Every structure is written in structure tokens, then in C-alpha cells.
CSV table of C-alpha atoms in Angstrom, one decimal:
chain,number,residue,atom,x,y,z
A,6,ASN,CA,-58.6,-22.3,-0.1
A,7,MET,CA,-58.8,-19.4,2.3
A,8,PRO,CA,-59.5,-15.9,1.0
A,9,LEU,CA,-56.7,-13.3,0.9
A,10,HIS,CA,-57.7,-11.5,4.2
A,11,ALA,CA,-58.0,-14.8,6.1
A,12,THR,CA,-54.6,-16.0,4.9
A,13,LEU,CA,-52.9,-12.7,5.9
A,14,THR,CA,-54.7,-12.7,9.2
A,15,LYS,CA,-53.5,-16.2,10.0
A,16,SER,CA,-49.9,-15.2,9.2
A,17,TRP,CA,-50.2,-12.1,11.4
A,18,ASP,CA,-51.6,-14.0,14.3
A,19,HIS,CA,-48.7,-16.5,14.1
A,20,ILE,CA,-46.2,-13.6,14.1
A,21,GLN,CA,-47.8,-11.7,16.9
A,22,GLY,CA,-48.8,-14.7,19.1
A,23,PHE,CA,-45.8,-17.0,18.7
A,24,LEU,CA,-42.9,-15.5,16.8
A,25,PHE,CA,-42.4,-12.2,18.6
A,26,PRO,CA,-42.7,-13.6,22.1
A,27,MET,CA,-40.2,-16.4,21.2
A,28,LEU,CA,-37.7,-14.0,19.7
A,29,ARG,CA,-37.9,-11.6,22.7
A,30,GLU,CA,-37.0,-14.6,24.9
A,31,GLU,CA,-34.2,-15.6,22.6
A,32,VAL,CA,-32.6,-12.3,21.4
A,33,GLY,CA,-33.9,-9.7,23.8
A,34,PRO,CA,-36.2,-6.7,23.3
A,35,LEU,CA,-37.2,-5.9,19.7
A,36,THR,CA,-37.4,-2.3,18.4
A,37,ALA,CA,-40.0,-1.3,15.8
A,38,GLN,CA,-37.4,-1.8,13.1
A,39,HIS,CA,-36.5,-5.3,14.3
A,40,GLU,CA,-40.2,-6.2,14.3
A,41,ARG,CA,-40.5,-4.9,10.7
A,42,LEU,CA,-37.6,-7.1,9.6
A,43,VAL,CA,-39.0,-10.1,11.4
A,44,VAL,CA,-42.3,-9.7,9.6
A,45,VAL,CA,-40.7,-9.3,6.2
A,46,LEU,CA,-38.4,-12.4,6.7
A,47,GLU,CA,-41.3,-14.5,8.0
A,48,VAL,CA,-43.7,-13.7,5.1
A,49,ALA,CA,-41.2,-13.6,2.3
A,50,ARG,CA,-39.4,-16.9,3.2
A,51,ILE,CA,-36.3,-15.9,1.2
A,52,GLU,CA,-34.3,-18.9,2.4
A,53,ALA,CA,-36.6,-21.2,0.4
A,54,CYS,CA,-35.1,-19.9,-2.9
A,55,ILE,CA,-31.4,-20.2,-1.9
A,56,GLN,CA,-29.7,-23.5,-2.6
A,57,MET,CA,-26.7,-24.3,-0.4
A,58,LEU,CA,-24.3,-27.0,-1.6
A,59,PRO,CA,-22.1,-28.2,1.3
A,60,GLY,CA,-19.3,-30.7,0.9
A,61,LEU,CA,-17.8,-29.2,-2.2
A,62,PRO,CA,-14.0,-29.0,-2.5
A,63,GLY,CA,-12.3,-25.8,-1.3
A,64,ARG,CA,-13.1,-23.3,1.3
A,65,PRO,CA,-16.8,-23.5,2.3
A,66,PRO,CA,-18.7,-20.3,1.3
A,67,GLU,CA,-20.2,-17.9,3.8
A,68,ASP,CA,-23.8,-18.7,4.8
A,69,ARG,CA,-25.9,-17.3,1.9
A,70,HIS,CA,-29.1,-17.5,4.0
A,71,ALA,CA,-27.6,-15.0,6.5
A,72,LEU,CA,-26.3,-12.8,3.7
A,73,ALA,CA,-29.7,-12.7,2.0
A,74,ARG,CA,-31.4,-11.8,5.2
A,75,ALA,CA,-28.8,-9.0,5.7
A,76,PHE,CA,-29.7,-7.5,2.3
A,77,VAL,CA,-33.4,-7.6,3.3
A,78,ALA,CA,-32.4,-5.8,6.5
A,79,LYS,CA,-30.5,-3.2,4.4
A,80,ALA,CA,-33.7,-2.5,2.5
A,81,VAL,CA,-35.9,-2.4,5.6
A,82,LEU,CA,-33.6,0.0,7.4
A,83,ASP,CA,-33.0,2.0,4.2
A,84,LEU,CA,-29.2,1.9,4.6
A,85,PRO,CA,-27.4,3.6,1.7
A,86,THR,CA,-24.3,1.4,1.6
A,87,THR,CA,-23.2,-2.1,2.4
A,88,GLY,CA,-20.5,-0.6,4.6
A,89,GLY,CA,-23.2,1.1,6.7
A,90,LEU,CA,-25.0,-2.3,7.0
A,91,ILE,CA,-21.8,-4.0,8.3
A,92,GLU,CA,-21.3,-1.2,10.8
A,93,ARG,CA,-24.9,-1.6,12.0
A,94,LEU,CA,-24.5,-5.3,12.3
A,95,ALA,CA,-21.4,-4.8,14.4
A,96,VAL,CA,-23.1,-2.8,17.1
A,97,ASP,CA,-26.7,-4.1,16.9
A,98,ALA,CA,-26.6,-7.6,18.5
A,99,THR,CA,-30.4,-8.2,18.0
A,100,LEU,CA,-30.2,-7.3,14.3
A,101,ARG,CA,-27.1,-9.5,13.9
A,102,ARG,CA,-28.8,-12.5,15.5
A,103,LEU,CA,-31.9,-12.0,13.4
A,104,CYS,CA,-29.8,-12.3,10.3
A,105,GLY,CA,-28.0,-15.4,11.5
A,106,TRP,CA,-24.7,-14.4,13.1
A,107,GLU,CA,-24.1,-14.8,16.9
A,108,ARG,CA,-20.9,-12.7,17.2
A,109,ALA,CA,-19.7,-9.5,15.5
A,110,SER,CA,-16.5,-11.4,14.4
A,111,GLU,CA,-18.7,-13.7,12.3
A,112,VAL,CA,-20.1,-10.9,10.1
A,113,PRO,CA,-18.3,-11.3,6.7
A,114,SER,CA,-16.3,-8.6,5.0
A,115,GLU,CA,-17.6,-6.1,2.5
A,116,SER,CA,-16.0,-8.1,-0.4
A,117,THR,CA,-17.9,-11.2,0.7
A,118,PHE,CA,-21.1,-9.2,0.7
A,119,SER,CA,-20.3,-8.0,-2.8
A,120,ARG,CA,-19.7,-11.5,-4.1
A,121,ALA,CA,-22.9,-12.8,-2.6
A,122,PHE,CA,-24.8,-9.9,-4.0
A,123,ALA,CA,-23.4,-10.6,-7.5
A,124,GLU,CA,-24.6,-14.2,-7.1
A,125,PHE,CA,-28.1,-13.1,-6.0
A,126,ALA,CA,-28.2,-10.7,-9.0
A,127,ASP,CA,-27.2,-13.4,-11.5
A,128,CYS,CA,-30.0,-15.8,-10.3
A,129,GLY,CA,-32.5,-13.0,-9.8
A,130,LEU,CA,-33.1,-14.1,-6.2
A,131,PRO,CA,-35.3,-11.2,-4.9
A,132,GLY,CA,-37.4,-11.3,-8.1
A,133,ARG,CA,-38.0,-15.0,-7.7
A,134,VAL,CA,-38.9,-14.6,-4.0
A,135,HIS,CA,-41.3,-11.7,-4.9
A,136,GLU,CA,-42.9,-13.8,-7.7
A,137,GLY,CA,-43.5,-16.7,-5.3
A,138,LEU,CA,-45.0,-14.4,-2.7
A,139,ILE,CA,-47.4,-12.8,-5.1
A,140,LYS,CA,-48.5,-16.2,-6.5
A,141,ARG,CA,-49.0,-17.7,-3.0
A,142,THR,CA,-50.9,-14.7,-1.7
A,143,TYR,CA,-53.2,-14.1,-4.7
A,144,LYS,CA,-53.9,-17.8,-5.6
A,145,ASP,CA,-57.6,-18.1,-6.4
A,146,CYS,CA,-58.1,-14.3,-5.6
A,147,ILE,CA,-59.4,-11.6,-8.0
A,148,VAL,CA,-57.7,-8.2,-8.1
A,149,GLY,CA,-59.9,-5.3,-9.0
A,150,HIS,CA,-57.4,-2.9,-10.6
A,151,ILE,CA,-53.8,-3.0,-11.9
A,152,SER,CA,-52.2,0.4,-12.1
A,153,ARG,CA,-49.3,0.6,-14.6
A,154,ASP,CA,-46.6,3.2,-14.3
A,155,ALA,CA,-42.8,3.7,-14.5
A,156,THR,CA,-40.4,5.7,-12.3
A,157,ALA,CA,-36.9,7.1,-12.9
A,158,ILE,CA,-33.9,5.4,-11.3
A,159,GLU,CA,-30.8,7.5,-10.9
A,160,VAL,CA,-27.5,5.7,-10.7
A,161,ARG,CA,-23.8,6.6,-10.4
A,162,GLU,CA,-22.8,5.1,-13.8
A,163,LYS,CA,-21.6,6.4,-17.1
A,164,PRO,CA,-24.3,6.4,-19.7
A,165,VAL,CA,-23.8,4.3,-22.8
A,166,ARG,CA,-24.0,6.0,-26.2
A,167,PRO,CA,-26.1,4.0,-28.7
A,168,ALA,CA,-23.8,2.4,-31.3
A,169,PRO,CA,-25.0,2.2,-34.9
A,170,ALA,CA,-26.1,-1.3,-35.9
A,171,ALA,CA,-23.8,-3.2,-38.2
A,172,GLY,CA,-24.8,-2.7,-41.8
A,173,GLU,CA,-27.3,0.0,-40.9
A,174,THR,CA,-28.1,2.3,-43.8
A,175,PRO,CA,-28.0,6.1,-43.1
A,176,LYS,CA,-31.4,7.8,-42.8
A,177,ARG,CA,-32.6,9.4,-46.0
A,178,LYS,CA,-33.6,13.0,-46.2
A,179,ARG,CA,-37.2,13.9,-45.7
A,180,GLY,CA,-39.3,14.7,-48.7
A,181,ARG,CA,-40.2,13.2,-52.1
A,182,PRO,CA,-37.8,10.6,-53.3
A,183,LYS,CA,-35.7,11.3,-56.4
A,184,LYS,CA,-36.5,9.7,-59.7
A,185,GLY,CA,-35.4,6.1,-59.7
A,186,GLU,CA,-34.6,6.2,-55.9
A,187,VAL,CA,-35.6,3.0,-54.1
A,188,VAL,CA,-37.1,3.9,-50.7
A,189,PRO,CA,-36.6,1.1,-48.1
A,190,GLU,CA,-39.6,-0.2,-46.3
A,191,LYS,CA,-40.3,1.3,-42.9
A,192,GLU,CA,-39.4,-1.0,-40.1
A,193,PRO,CA,-42.3,-2.0,-37.8
A,194,ARG,CA,-42.4,-0.2,-34.4
A,195,ARG,CA,-41.5,-2.1,-31.3
A,196,LEU,CA,-45.2,-2.4,-30.2
A,197,GLU,CA,-46.0,-3.9,-33.6
A,198,ARG,CA,-43.2,-6.4,-33.3
A,199,GLN,CA,-44.3,-7.3,-29.7
A,200,MET,CA,-47.8,-8.3,-30.9
A,201,GLY,CA,-46.3,-11.4,-32.5
A,202,GLN,CA,-43.5,-12.2,-30.0
A,203,THR,CA,-43.3,-14.4,-26.9
A,204,LEU,CA,-42.5,-13.0,-23.5
A,205,PRO,CA,-38.7,-13.9,-23.7
A,206,GLN,CA,-38.5,-12.3,-27.1
A,207,MET,CA,-40.2,-9.1,-25.9
A,208,LEU,CA,-37.9,-8.9,-22.9
A,209,ALA,CA,-34.8,-9.5,-25.0
A,210,ASP,CA,-35.8,-6.7,-27.4
A,211,LEU,CA,-35.9,-4.1,-24.6
A,212,PRO,CA,-32.7,-2.1,-24.1
A,213,THR,CA,-31.3,-2.3,-20.5
A,214,CYS,CA,-28.1,-0.3,-20.7
A,215,CYS,CA,-27.6,2.8,-18.6
A,216,ASN,CA,-28.4,6.0,-20.6
A,217,VAL,CA,-30.1,9.4,-20.3
A,218,GLY,CA,-33.8,9.6,-19.8
A,219,THR,CA,-36.0,12.7,-20.2
A,220,LYS,CA,-39.6,13.4,-19.0
A,221,ARG,CA,-42.0,16.2,-18.3
A,222,ASN,CA,-42.9,16.5,-14.7
A,223,ALA,CA,-46.3,17.4,-13.2
A,224,LYS,CA,-45.4,21.1,-13.3
A,225,GLY,CA,-44.7,21.0,-17.0
A,226,HIS,CA,-40.9,21.2,-16.7
A,227,THR,CA,-38.6,18.9,-18.6
A,228,THR,CA,-36.2,17.0,-16.4
A,229,SER,CA,-33.4,14.5,-17.3
A,230,TRP,CA,-31.5,11.8,-15.4
A,231,ILE,CA,-28.8,9.2,-15.9
A,232,GLY,CA,-29.7,5.6,-15.2
A,233,TYR,CA,-32.7,3.3,-15.7
A,234,LYS,CA,-36.5,3.2,-15.5
A,235,LEU,CA,-38.4,0.7,-13.4
A,236,HIS,CA,-41.8,-0.2,-14.7
A,237,ILE,CA,-44.2,-1.5,-12.1
A,238,ASP,CA,-47.7,-3.1,-12.1
A,239,THR,CA,-49.5,-2.3,-8.8
A,240,ALA,CA,-52.5,-4.0,-7.4
A,241,ASP,CA,-55.2,-2.5,-5.1
A,242,GLY,CA,-53.7,-1.8,-1.7
A,243,ASP,CA,-50.5,-0.4,-3.2
A,244,ILE,CA,-49.0,-3.9,-3.7
A,245,PRO,CA,-46.4,-4.2,-6.5
A,246,VAL,CA,-47.1,-7.3,-8.5
A,247,SER,CA,-44.5,-7.3,-11.3
A,248,CYS,CA,-41.5,-5.2,-12.4
A,249,ILE,CA,-39.3,-4.7,-15.4
A,250,LEU,CA,-36.1,-2.6,-15.6
A,251,THR,CA,-35.1,-0.9,-18.8
A,252,SER,CA,-32.9,1.9,-20.0
A,253,ALA,CA,-34.0,5.4,-19.0
A,254,SER,CA,-34.8,6.3,-22.6
A,255,VAL,CA,-37.3,3.6,-23.1
A,256,HIS,CA,-40.9,4.9,-23.5
A,257,ASP,CA,-43.4,3.6,-21.0
A,258,SER,CA,-45.7,2.2,-23.7
A,259,GLN,CA,-43.0,-0.1,-25.1
A,260,VAL,CA,-43.0,-2.1,-21.8
A,261,ALA,CA,-46.8,-2.4,-21.4
A,262,LEU,CA,-47.2,-5.7,-23.3
A,263,PRO,CA,-44.4,-7.7,-21.6
A,264,LEU,CA,-45.4,-6.3,-18.2
A,265,ALA,CA,-49.1,-7.2,-18.8
A,266,THR,CA,-48.1,-10.7,-19.8
A,267,ILE,CA,-46.0,-11.2,-16.6
A,268,THR,CA,-48.8,-9.8,-14.4
A,269,ALA,CA,-51.5,-12.0,-16.1
A,270,ALA,CA,-49.4,-15.1,-15.1
A,271,ARG,CA,-49.3,-14.1,-11.5
A,272,VAL,CA,-52.8,-12.6,-10.7
A,273,THR,CA,-56.3,-12.4,-12.1
A,274,ASN,CA,-57.4,-8.8,-12.4
A,275,LEU,CA,-60.4,-7.0,-14.0
A,276,TYR,CA,-59.2,-3.5,-14.9
A,277,ASP,CA,-55.9,-2.1,-16.3
A,278,LEU,CA,-55.4,1.6,-15.4
A,279,MET,CA,-52.8,3.6,-17.4
A,280,ASP,CA,-52.0,7.2,-18.1
A,281,SER,CA,-51.9,8.9,-21.5
A,282,ALA,CA,-48.4,7.5,-22.3
A,283,TYR,CA,-50.1,4.1,-22.8
A,284,ASP,CA,-52.8,5.4,-25.2
A,285,MET,CA,-52.0,3.0,-28.0
A,286,ALA,CA,-54.2,0.6,-30.0
A,287,GLU,CA,-51.9,-2.3,-29.4
A,288,ILE,CA,-52.0,-1.9,-25.6
A,289,ARG,CA,-55.8,-1.7,-25.6
A,290,ALA,CA,-56.0,-4.8,-27.8
A,291,LYS,CA,-53.6,-6.7,-25.5
A,292,SER,CA,-55.6,-5.8,-22.4
A,293,ILE,CA,-58.9,-6.9,-24.0
A,294,ALA,CA,-57.2,-10.1,-25.2
A,295,LEU,CA,-56.3,-10.9,-21.6
A,296,GLY,CA,-59.9,-10.5,-20.5
A,297,HIS,CA,-59.4,-7.1,-18.9
A,298,VAL,CA,-61.1,-3.7,-19.2
A,299,PRO,CA,-58.5,-1.1,-20.2
A,300,ILE,CA,-59.0,2.4,-18.7
A,301,ILE,CA,-56.4,4.6,-20.3
A,302,ASP,CA,-56.2,8.4,-20.0
A,303,HIS,CA,-56.8,9.9,-23.5
A,304,LYS,CA,-53.7,11.4,-25.1
A,305,THR,CA,-54.6,14.7,-26.7
A,306,ARG,CA,-53.8,14.8,-30.4
A,307,ARG,CA,-53.4,17.8,-32.6
A,308,GLY,CA,-56.7,19.7,-33.0
A,309,GLU,CA,-58.4,17.9,-30.1
A,310,LYS,CA,-57.5,20.2,-27.2
A,311,SER,CA,-60.4,22.7,-27.5
A,312,ALA,CA,-63.1,20.0,-27.9
A,313,ILE,CA,-61.8,18.0,-24.9
A,314,GLU,CA,-61.6,21.1,-22.7
A,315,ALA,CA,-65.2,22.1,-23.7
A,316,GLU,CA,-66.4,18.6,-22.9
A,317,ALA,CA,-64.7,18.6,-19.5
A,318,ARG,CA,-66.3,22.0,-18.7
A,319,ALA,CA,-69.7,20.7,-19.6
A,320,LYS,CA,-69.3,17.6,-17.4
A,321,ARG,CA,-68.2,19.8,-14.4
A,322,ARG,CA,-71.2,22.1,-14.8
A,323,ALA,CA,-73.6,19.1,-15.0
A,324,GLY,CA,-71.9,17.3,-12.1
A,325,TYR,CA,-71.5,14.3,-14.4
A,326,GLU,CA,-68.8,11.8,-13.8
A,327,LEU,CA,-68.2,8.5,-15.7
A,328,ALA,CA,-67.7,5.3,-13.8
A,329,GLU,CA,-64.3,4.9,-15.7
A,330,ASP,CA,-63.2,8.3,-14.3
A,331,VAL,CA,-63.9,7.1,-10.7
A,332,ARG,CA,-62.0,3.9,-11.3
A,333,TYR,CA,-59.1,5.8,-12.9
A,334,ASN,CA,-58.5,7.7,-9.6
A,335,GLN,CA,-57.3,4.3,-8.2
A,336,ARG,CA,-54.2,4.7,-10.3
A,337,SER,CA,-52.6,6.9,-7.7
A,338,SER,CA,-51.6,3.7,-5.9
A,339,ALA,CA,-48.8,3.4,-8.5
A,340,GLU,CA,-47.4,6.8,-7.5
A,341,ARG,CA,-47.5,5.8,-3.8
A,342,VAL,CA,-45.5,2.6,-4.5
A,343,ASN,CA,-42.9,4.6,-6.5
A,344,SER,CA,-42.5,7.1,-3.6
A,345,ASN,CA,-42.5,4.3,-1.0
A,346,LEU,CA,-39.7,2.4,-2.8
A,347,LYS,CA,-37.6,5.6,-3.1
A,348,ASP,CA,-38.2,7.2,0.2
A,349,ASN,CA,-38.2,4.1,2.5
A,350,SER,CA,-36.6,1.1,0.8
A,351,GLY,CA,-33.5,2.0,-1.0
A,352,GLY,CA,-34.7,3.3,-4.4
A,353,ASN,CA,-33.1,6.7,-4.0
A,354,HIS,CA,-29.5,5.4,-3.3
A,355,VAL,CA,-28.4,2.8,-5.9
A,356,ARG,CA,-24.7,2.2,-5.5
A,357,VAL,CA,-24.3,-0.7,-7.9
A,358,ARG,CA,-23.7,-0.8,-11.6
A,359,GLY,CA,-25.2,-2.8,-14.4
A,360,ALA,CA,-28.8,-3.6,-15.1
A,361,ALA,CA,-28.8,-7.0,-13.3
A,362,LYS,CA,-27.4,-5.6,-10.0
A,363,VAL,CA,-29.5,-2.5,-10.1
A,364,LEU,CA,-32.7,-4.6,-10.6
A,365,CYS,CA,-31.5,-6.9,-7.7
A,366,HIS,CA,-31.1,-3.9,-5.4
A,367,LEU,CA,-34.5,-2.5,-6.3
A,368,MET,CA,-36.2,-5.9,-6.0
A,369,PHE,CA,-35.0,-6.2,-2.4
A,370,GLY,CA,-36.8,-2.9,-1.8
A,371,ILE,CA,-39.9,-4.0,-3.8
A,372,LEU,CA,-40.0,-7.2,-1.7
A,373,VAL,CA,-40.1,-5.1,1.5
A,374,VAL,CA,-42.8,-2.8,0.2
A,375,THR,CA,-44.9,-5.8,-0.9
A,376,VAL,CA,-44.8,-7.6,2.5
A,377,GLU,CA,-45.5,-4.4,4.5
A,378,GLN,CA,-48.4,-3.4,2.3
A,379,LEU,CA,-49.9,-6.9,2.5
A,380,MET,CA,-49.6,-6.8,6.3
A,381,ARG,CA,-51.3,-3.4,6.4
A,382,LEU,CA,-54.4,-5.0,5.0
A,383,VAL,CA,-54.9,-6.9,8.3
A,384,THR,CA,-53.3,-4.5,10.8
């Protein structure tokens, strides 16, 4: 099998030497945005994951291949709404023909787009396309670093209040139990439960409803948002490898184990890079069990601050830098993927509701980010 760079170079040579000239003869001049869309569609091959069933009774459905290409175009052009996409298709003949419609009258209505998007969300279409792309690209390749991080996803949705579980006993007061009082056993933490669970069980245990999330930003201020949290594993070159969507209130560490399991099934990597939110014994043990080297920023516990600061000052004076610290700097690739998704591929304007549809919308953007970052390796 060809190495990664040779595979991508062959794809790029085909696009530049054959596909672009053919399309210019067929549909006319291509703008930079048109060329971006052509590259994403050619590399992602989204049509291969869509099953069309002609000959069924009733009115034939609209072409799902063209609709899927149109949603990819929406992410490439960073259009906020489906209505804006339809307006763009009505006036941009080249874009319309690249998606699969010859005339403006053939472009479906907004309700048809909505029904098709619901179908794509139910079957996880962009996620399956992304998974296939990563497995094809990184087959027999070794990834140096996987950077793990999460980003806030704001939506226009009413947050769900957590309902008390049926038969749940009220929390007892803190302090020493009364004489004769039976203290119930403490339930295991989610990380402890995940150590003995399969991947479907871990994913089913993660909450995915819309709620309120809170975090401390880089300047030390506490911020809140309503929506979800997208957890992403990023490979070298700012290439997202796997994603999980959870409620906004879920702590980053509770998604580390299922995310690591998904990533290990797609690529072979050497190092796992994580910030201090992932500084847990279970996460280190999982990384080592997968054959990786965990490099996790130390979380300062009570009474450790002065000693850690003194050690850092001594290292700076001596000009001493650990190899792990040099590798940890690579974790900034996760931040670049987060900002790229939000600024350029639809992550900042989610207009759908429900975890399945929100994930589908975001995965169209992740698919675009992945293809463009892969092509940057050779261009």
C-alpha cells in the first residue's frame, strides 16, 4: 500500500489534472469556492454511503445524492440557513450543477431539504462518510499524536432540566450517621463504570440532551452556554479523527474512554495528548492499555501549587525542557480544529434541534475540515 503522502498526492493530481479541466468545459469557470467544493466531494465520496431504492410505490423521492452534496456545499460555503443555501443555488448555476440540478426549477423546497436532513441524521450519514474517509486514508499508517479536547456548541433550544430518577432516594445530610442509620453504598463514578463497559454501553450512558454548560476560559472568567459539547480527537496536521456529542454539562474526562476506543479502531497512534481536565488514573490506564503513551497536563491538587511553581521556575532558569513538554505543545492542533469548525464550516450557527440533528450538522462541517486539512498536506 502507498504511504499517506503518496495517496493524497495521487488524489490531488487526479483532481488538478483531470477533474478541474473537465468541469470547466462542462459547467464553465470555477471560482475558488467551487474548487473547494469539488475537492471535498471528490475525496469524501458521500454518494457511496447513500442507498437509493427506485421502483417503490408512491411518488419517487428527490435525489438524495444531490441533496447530500448540497448540504456539503452549505458547510463549505459556511451558509447559516437552508433557505440561504436554496437562494444561492437559484442564482449560482455552477454550484447548482455541481450538486446535481440542471435548472433552478429542479431545486427542491425547504421542506424537502428538511426531510432529507432528518433522514441523514437518523442514519448518521456524514459520520459514516467521515469514518470511511479516515480508515481509507490512514490504513497501514501511524499517527504520532492524538490531541483530545472538547468545544462548546451553542444552539437555539430550550435546555432540559434533569428529572429525578424513579425510586431515587434523597441525598442524606453530610456528617456522621446517626446511631442505627444505614448508609447506602456510594455509587461508582461514570469513569469507574466505563472501565468494565463495551463501547455501545459507554455511549448509551452519556447524556445527550440540551442543557447548560459552564467552563472557565483562558482568562480565568467563568462562562456559560446553552446547548451541547463536541468532543474531538485530532491527529497531526489538524485532522479530526473521531467525534462524540454530549450534553453541555458533561465533563470532558467522562468522554475520554469511549472517544479513545473509537479512535483506536480507526487509526494507530503513539501519543495521547490531553489537558488537565483528563488527569485521571482511569484515563491513563486506558491509554496505556491501548499501547499509547499518555501525556496529560498535571491537575494541581490542594497543597501542590507552591511546589509546582517552584519546580517550573527552576526549569526555566536551567533552560531544561522535558521531551513530554515539547510533544505536549502539539496539542494546539485541537484548538485549531475547534476554531476552524466554528469560523469556517458551520459550527457557530446551528439552527436544528435535537442531539442527532445537531451532530449531523456538525459532522458535515467536520467532513469539510478533514478533507481540506488532508489536501493541505500535499498542496
